[in-house]
PDB file of C-alpha atoms in Angstrom:
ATOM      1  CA  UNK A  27      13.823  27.290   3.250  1.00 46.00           C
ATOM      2  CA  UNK A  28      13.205  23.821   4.362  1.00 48.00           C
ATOM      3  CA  UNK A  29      13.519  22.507   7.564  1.00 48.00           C
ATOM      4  CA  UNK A  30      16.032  20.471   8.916  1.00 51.00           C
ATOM      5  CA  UNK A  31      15.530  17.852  11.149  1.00 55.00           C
ATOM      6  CA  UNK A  32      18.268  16.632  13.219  1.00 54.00           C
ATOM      7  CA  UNK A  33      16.714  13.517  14.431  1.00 69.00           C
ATOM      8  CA  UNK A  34      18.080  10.392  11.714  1.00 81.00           C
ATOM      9  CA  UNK A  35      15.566   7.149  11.364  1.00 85.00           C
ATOM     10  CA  UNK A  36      16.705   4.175  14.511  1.00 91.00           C
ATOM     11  CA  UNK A  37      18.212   0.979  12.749  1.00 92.00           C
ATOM     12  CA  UNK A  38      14.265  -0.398  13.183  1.00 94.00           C
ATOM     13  CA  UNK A  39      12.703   2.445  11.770  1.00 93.00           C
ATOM     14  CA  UNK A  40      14.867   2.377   9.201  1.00 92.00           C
ATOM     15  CA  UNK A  41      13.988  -1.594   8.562  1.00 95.00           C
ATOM     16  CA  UNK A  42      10.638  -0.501   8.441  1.00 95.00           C
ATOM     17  CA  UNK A  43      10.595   2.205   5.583  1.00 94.00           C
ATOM     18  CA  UNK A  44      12.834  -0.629   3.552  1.00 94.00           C
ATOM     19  CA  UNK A  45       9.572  -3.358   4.400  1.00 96.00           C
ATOM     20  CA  UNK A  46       6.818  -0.566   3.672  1.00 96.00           C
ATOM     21  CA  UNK A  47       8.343  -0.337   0.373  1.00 95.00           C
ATOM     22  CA  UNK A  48       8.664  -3.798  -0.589  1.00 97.00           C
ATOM     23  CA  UNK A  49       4.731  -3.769   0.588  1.00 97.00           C
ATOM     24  CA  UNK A  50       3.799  -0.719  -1.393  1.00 98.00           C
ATOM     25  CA  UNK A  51       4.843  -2.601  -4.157  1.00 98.00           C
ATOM     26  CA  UNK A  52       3.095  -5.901  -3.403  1.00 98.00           C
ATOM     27  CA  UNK A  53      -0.016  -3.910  -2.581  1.00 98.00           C
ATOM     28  CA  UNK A  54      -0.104  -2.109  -6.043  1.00 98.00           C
ATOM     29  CA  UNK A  55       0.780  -5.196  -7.720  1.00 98.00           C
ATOM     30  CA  UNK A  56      -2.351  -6.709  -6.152  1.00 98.00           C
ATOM     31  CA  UNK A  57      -4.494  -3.758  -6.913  1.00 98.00           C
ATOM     32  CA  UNK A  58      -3.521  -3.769 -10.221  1.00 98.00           C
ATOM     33  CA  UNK A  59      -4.572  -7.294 -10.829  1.00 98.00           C
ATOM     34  CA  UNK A  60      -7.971  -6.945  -9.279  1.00 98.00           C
ATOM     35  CA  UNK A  61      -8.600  -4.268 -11.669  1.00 98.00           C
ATOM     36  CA  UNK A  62      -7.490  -5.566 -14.554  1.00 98.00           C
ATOM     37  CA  UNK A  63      -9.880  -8.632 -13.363  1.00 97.00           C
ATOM     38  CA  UNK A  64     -12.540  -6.090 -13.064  1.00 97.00           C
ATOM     39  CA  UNK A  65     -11.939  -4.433 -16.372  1.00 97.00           C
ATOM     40  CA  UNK A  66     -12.174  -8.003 -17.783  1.00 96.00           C
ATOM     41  CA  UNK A  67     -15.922  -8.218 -19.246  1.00 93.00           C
ATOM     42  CA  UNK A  68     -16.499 -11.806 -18.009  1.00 96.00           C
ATOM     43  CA  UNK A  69     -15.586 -10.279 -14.379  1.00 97.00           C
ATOM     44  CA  UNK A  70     -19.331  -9.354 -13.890  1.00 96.00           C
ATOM     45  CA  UNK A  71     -20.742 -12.488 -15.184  1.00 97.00           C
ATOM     46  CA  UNK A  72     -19.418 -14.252 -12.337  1.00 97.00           C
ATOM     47  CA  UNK A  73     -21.909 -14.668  -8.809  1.00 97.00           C
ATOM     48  CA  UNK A  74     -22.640 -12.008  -7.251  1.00 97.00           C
ATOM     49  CA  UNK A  75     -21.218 -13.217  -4.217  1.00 98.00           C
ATOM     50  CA  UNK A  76     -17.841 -13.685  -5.350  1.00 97.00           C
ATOM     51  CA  UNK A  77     -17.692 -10.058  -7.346  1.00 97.00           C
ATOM     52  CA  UNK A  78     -18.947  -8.559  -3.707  1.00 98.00           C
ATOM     53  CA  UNK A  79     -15.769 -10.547  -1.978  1.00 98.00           C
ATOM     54  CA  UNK A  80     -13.658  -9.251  -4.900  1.00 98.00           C
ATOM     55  CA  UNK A  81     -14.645  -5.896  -4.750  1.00 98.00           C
ATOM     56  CA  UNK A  82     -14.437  -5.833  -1.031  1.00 98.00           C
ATOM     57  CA  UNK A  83     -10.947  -7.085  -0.948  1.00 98.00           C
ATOM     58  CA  UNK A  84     -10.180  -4.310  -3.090  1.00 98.00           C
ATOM     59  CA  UNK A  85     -11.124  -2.058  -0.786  1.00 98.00           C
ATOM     60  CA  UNK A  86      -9.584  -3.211   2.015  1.00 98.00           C
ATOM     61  CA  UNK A  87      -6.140  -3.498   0.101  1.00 98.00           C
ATOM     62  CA  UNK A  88      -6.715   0.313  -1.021  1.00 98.00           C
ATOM     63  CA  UNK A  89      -6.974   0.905   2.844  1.00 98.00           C
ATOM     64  CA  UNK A  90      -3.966  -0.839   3.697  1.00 98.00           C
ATOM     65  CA  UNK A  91      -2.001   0.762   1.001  1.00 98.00           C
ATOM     66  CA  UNK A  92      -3.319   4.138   1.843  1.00 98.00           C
ATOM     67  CA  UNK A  93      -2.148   3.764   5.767  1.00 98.00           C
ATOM     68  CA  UNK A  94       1.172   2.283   3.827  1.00 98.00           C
ATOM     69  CA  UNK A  95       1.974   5.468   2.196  1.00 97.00           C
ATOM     70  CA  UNK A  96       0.774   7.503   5.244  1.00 97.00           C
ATOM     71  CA  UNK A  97       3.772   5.546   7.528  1.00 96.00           C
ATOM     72  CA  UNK A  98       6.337   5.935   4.881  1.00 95.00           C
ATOM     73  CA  UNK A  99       5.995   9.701   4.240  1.00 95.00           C
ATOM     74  CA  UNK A 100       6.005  10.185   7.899  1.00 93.00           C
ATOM     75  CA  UNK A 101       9.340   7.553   8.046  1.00 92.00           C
ATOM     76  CA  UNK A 102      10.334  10.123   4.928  1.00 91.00           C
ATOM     77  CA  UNK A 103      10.589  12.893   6.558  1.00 88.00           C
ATOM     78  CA  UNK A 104      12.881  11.880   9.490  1.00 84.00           C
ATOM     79  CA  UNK A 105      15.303  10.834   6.318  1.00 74.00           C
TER      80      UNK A 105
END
């Protein structure tokens, strides 16, 4: 059987679950532009300087959206 914890989420914990998931959502909504920018087949006719700054800030949005989901299943689990 699962666990209980008997610890509940403080008021700013709390705060912060309902901001990481109004981020999450931001985040995939960027992420899902850049690739459908990226699937677009004028995307790589573009300089190679901007696709490298595109496909960079892809990355880094991945990143942040992967440490997003990390903090909210932790936040998750105190719920």
């Amino acid at each position: 059987p699962p666990v209980q914890n008997n610890k509940k989420l403080s008021y700013k914990d709390k705060r912060e679950l309902d901001n990481l998931t109004k981020k999450i959502e931001t985040l995939e909504s960027k992420v899902e532009d850049i690739q459908n920018a990226m699937a677009d087949s004028s995307f790589y006719q573009q300089d190679q300087s901007t696709i490298t700054e595109i496909t960079n800030n892809l990355s880094l949005i991945n990143k942040e959206l992967e440490e997003a989901y990390s903090r909210w299943e932790a936040l998750e689990e105190w719920v």
